[in-house]
Amino acid sequence: MKPFPVLFVCLGNICRSPLAEGIFRHITTENGRAHDYPTDSAGTGGWHIGYPPDTRSVQVAREHGIDLSDLRARRVEASDFDRFELILAMDHANLRHLQGMAPRETAATIALFGAYALGGDIEVPDPYYGGIAGFRDVYNMLFSGCSSIVAKLEAERASWSGNTSSVR
Ligand code: 4NP
């Protein structure tokens, strides 16, 4: 199966998108599909480049057996539109930023995470200025959404290959 890389994007790349990346990788690893769906995350802003995820994201992920400690923040770059098939923004501002910088010829699908994965015009709220409870709410949204993304991609790819089972 040709790899289908997925990029998660927020503002700082320290709270929401690294958590989405960790959750998505955890789900695909548990399904034995991590090589089919490489993943990464990035921010539209550059303030936290090189920093690890926010300690509250690391803590909430750890509560669910997911280790984010190796991740480091980076900014979205032009090559991301060539490298990733699917680029999901956490909120409308991030989405507008991505649409503004995407080359016209990009083949990547660029969408709001909530629209693609949660079935509506739903933003994943920025938890940075709140407490740990906000990070737990974000975790639950991201887990639900990432589970749907994996199920959706598996179903789409099975139908492209004319195969209705998920067996390679
Ligand atoms: P994120 O959260 O976009 O989910 O990583 C934020 C992190 C930092 C800032 C804003 C949002 N900040 O303003 O520094």
Short mmCIF file of C-alpha atoms and ligand atoms in Angstrom, two decimals:
data_model
loop_
_atom_site.label_atom_id
_atom_site.label_comp_id
_atom_site.label_asym_id
_atom_site.label_seq_id
_atom_site.Cartn_x
_atom_site.Cartn_y
_atom_site.Cartn_z
CA MET A 1 0.00 0.00 0.00
CA LYS A 2 1.35 3.44 -0.94
CA PRO A 3 1.86 5.47 2.24
CA PHE A 4 -0.76 8.15 2.90
CA PRO A 5 0.89 10.83 5.07
CA VAL A 6 -1.30 12.93 7.36
CA LEU A 7 -0.29 16.31 8.87
CA PHE A 8 -2.04 17.96 11.83
CA VAL A 9 -1.77 21.74 12.13
CA CYS A 10 -2.52 24.19 14.96
CA LEU A 11 -1.11 27.58 15.92
CA GLY A 12 1.85 26.82 18.17
CA ASN A 13 2.44 23.10 17.48
CA ILE A 14 2.76 22.55 21.22
CA CYS A 15 -0.80 21.76 22.45
CA ARG A 16 -3.36 20.43 19.96
CA SER A 17 -1.49 19.19 16.89
CA PRO A 18 1.24 17.19 18.70
CA LEU A 19 -1.53 15.54 20.73
CA ALA A 20 -3.38 14.73 17.48
CA GLU A 21 -0.15 13.34 15.99
CA GLY A 22 0.50 11.15 19.05
CA ILE A 23 -3.08 9.86 19.15
CA PHE A 24 -3.17 9.17 15.40
CA ARG A 25 0.16 7.31 15.57
CA HIS A 26 -1.05 5.33 18.59
CA ILE A 27 -4.22 4.22 16.76
CA THR A 28 -2.46 3.29 13.52
CA THR A 29 0.25 1.44 15.47
CA GLU A 30 -2.37 -0.55 17.37
CA ASN A 31 -4.01 -1.40 14.02
CA GLY A 32 -0.65 -2.45 12.52
CA ARG A 33 -1.01 0.45 10.04
CA ALA A 34 1.63 2.96 11.17
CA HIS A 35 3.70 2.48 7.98
CA ASP A 36 0.68 3.12 5.78
CA TYR A 37 -0.20 6.40 7.52
CA PRO A 38 2.97 8.34 8.44
CA THR A 39 2.08 11.39 10.50
CA ASP A 40 3.53 14.67 11.69
CA SER A 41 2.34 17.97 13.11
CA ALA A 42 3.24 21.62 12.60
CA GLY A 43 2.21 25.12 13.62
CA THR A 44 1.23 28.15 11.60
CA GLY A 45 3.09 30.37 14.13
CA GLY A 46 6.78 30.20 14.88
CA TRP A 47 7.10 31.14 18.58
CA HIS A 48 7.75 27.64 19.89
CA ILE A 49 9.99 26.17 17.15
CA GLY A 50 12.25 23.46 18.60
CA TYR A 51 10.32 23.18 21.86
CA PRO A 52 8.69 19.98 23.16
CA PRO A 53 4.90 19.87 23.50
CA ASP A 54 3.23 21.74 26.37
CA THR A 55 3.60 19.77 29.62
CA ARG A 56 -0.21 19.53 29.89
CA SER A 57 -0.48 17.82 26.49
CA VAL A 58 2.37 15.49 27.49
CA GLN A 59 0.57 14.70 30.77
CA VAL A 60 -2.84 14.02 29.21
CA ALA A 61 -1.27 11.84 26.51
CA ARG A 62 0.67 9.92 29.15
CA GLU A 63 -2.58 9.25 31.04
CA HIS A 64 -3.60 7.30 27.93
CA GLY A 65 -0.29 5.52 27.41
CA ILE A 66 0.94 7.86 24.65
CA ASP A 67 4.45 9.36 24.78
CA LEU A 68 4.85 12.81 23.20
CA SER A 69 8.19 13.64 24.79
CA ASP A 70 10.26 13.17 21.58
CA LEU A 71 8.19 15.63 19.53
CA ARG A 72 9.53 19.11 18.75
CA ALA A 73 7.57 22.05 17.38
CA ARG A 74 8.10 23.20 13.83
CA ARG A 75 6.38 25.57 11.48
CA VAL A 76 4.36 24.56 8.40
CA GLU A 77 6.55 24.83 5.29
CA ALA A 78 5.93 24.85 1.55
CA SER A 79 7.21 21.28 1.09
CA ASP A 80 4.45 20.00 3.41
CA PHE A 81 1.97 20.51 0.56
CA ASP A 82 3.97 18.00 -1.53
CA ARG A 83 4.75 15.56 1.26
CA PHE A 84 1.31 15.16 2.84
CA GLU A 85 -1.88 13.80 1.28
CA LEU A 86 -4.12 15.12 4.04
CA ILE A 87 -3.54 18.32 6.05
CA LEU A 88 -5.99 18.98 8.87
CA ALA A 89 -6.32 22.32 10.66
CA MET A 90 -7.55 22.55 14.24
CA ASP A 91 -9.47 25.81 13.75
CA HIS A 92 -10.63 28.20 11.06
CA ALA A 93 -7.71 30.59 11.51
CA ASN A 94 -5.22 27.75 10.95
CA LEU A 95 -7.25 26.59 7.94
CA ARG A 96 -7.21 30.05 6.36
CA HIS A 97 -3.46 30.26 6.96
CA LEU A 98 -2.91 26.89 5.22
CA GLN A 99 -5.16 27.82 2.29
CA GLY A 100 -3.28 31.09 1.91
CA MET A 101 0.12 29.42 1.67
CA ALA A 102 -0.84 26.29 -0.34
CA PRO A 103 0.59 26.19 -3.88
CA ARG A 104 -2.26 26.23 -6.43
CA GLU A 105 -1.16 22.87 -7.85
CA THR A 106 -1.07 21.02 -4.52
CA ALA A 107 -2.69 17.58 -4.55
CA ALA A 108 -3.10 17.62 -0.77
CA THR A 109 -6.55 17.68 0.78
CA ILE A 110 -6.65 20.62 3.20
CA ALA A 111 -9.57 20.65 5.62
CA LEU A 112 -10.80 21.56 9.08
CA PHE A 113 -10.18 18.62 11.45
CA GLY A 114 -13.74 18.92 12.79
CA ALA A 115 -15.30 18.96 9.33
CA TYR A 116 -13.26 15.99 8.14
CA ALA A 117 -13.33 13.92 11.30
CA LEU A 118 -16.12 15.07 13.62
CA GLY A 119 -18.90 15.56 11.09
CA GLY A 120 -19.46 19.30 11.40
CA ASP A 121 -18.09 22.82 11.36
CA ILE A 122 -16.35 22.18 14.68
CA GLU A 123 -13.13 23.81 15.90
CA VAL A 124 -10.78 22.07 18.31
CA PRO A 125 -10.47 24.88 20.90
CA ASP A 126 -7.10 26.32 21.82
CA PRO A 127 -6.49 25.06 25.40
CA TYR A 128 -3.28 27.06 25.98
CA TYR A 129 -4.66 29.70 28.37
CA GLY A 130 -6.87 27.30 30.35
CA GLY A 131 -6.32 24.42 32.75
CA ILE A 132 -5.78 20.68 32.41
CA ALA A 133 -9.53 20.05 32.01
CA GLY A 134 -9.44 21.84 28.66
CA PHE A 135 -6.61 19.58 27.54
CA ARG A 136 -8.66 16.51 28.54
CA ASP A 137 -11.60 17.82 26.47
CA VAL A 138 -9.25 18.38 23.53
CA TYR A 139 -7.85 14.84 23.96
CA ASN A 140 -11.37 13.38 23.77
CA MET A 141 -12.22 15.36 20.64
CA LEU A 142 -8.95 14.39 18.99
CA PHE A 143 -9.26 10.73 19.93
CA SER A 144 -12.78 10.55 18.52
CA GLY A 145 -11.71 12.39 15.35
CA CYS A 146 -8.53 10.38 14.81
CA SER A 147 -10.47 7.12 15.17
CA SER A 148 -12.88 8.31 12.46
CA ILE A 149 -10.02 9.41 10.20
CA VAL A 150 -8.38 5.99 10.35
CA ALA A 151 -11.71 4.22 9.71
CA LYS A 152 -12.53 6.59 6.82
CA LEU A 153 -9.12 6.24 5.16
CA GLU A 154 -9.17 2.47 5.51
CA ALA A 155 -12.63 2.32 3.91
CA GLU A 156 -11.70 4.72 1.08
CA ARG A 157 -8.48 2.94 0.29
CA ALA A 158 -10.14 -0.47 0.31
CA SER A 159 -12.69 0.81 -2.22
CA TRP A 160 -9.99 2.39 -4.45
CA SER A 161 -8.22 -0.93 -4.64
CA GLY A 162 -11.47 -2.68 -5.43
CA ASN A 163 -11.12 -4.58 -2.20
CA THR A 164 -13.80 -4.33 0.45
CA SER A 165 -11.70 -5.94 3.16
CA SER A 166 -8.96 -4.09 5.01
CA VAL A 167 -6.47 -6.88 4.29
CA ARG A 168 -3.45 -5.75 2.26
P1 4NP B 1 -1.63 25.17 20.00
O1 4NP B 1 -1.80 26.13 21.30
O2 4NP B 1 -1.90 26.05 18.81
O3 4NP B 1 -2.68 24.13 20.20
O4 4NP B 1 -0.22 24.65 20.07
C1 4NP B 1 -1.15 27.34 21.46
C2 4NP B 1 0.14 27.36 21.92
C3 4NP B 1 0.78 28.57 22.14
C4 4NP B 1 0.12 29.75 21.86
C5 4NP B 1 -1.17 29.72 21.39
C6 4NP B 1 -1.81 28.51 21.18
N1 4NP B 1 0.75 31.00 22.10
O5 4NP B 1 0.12 32.03 21.91
O6 4NP B 1 1.94 31.02 22.46
#
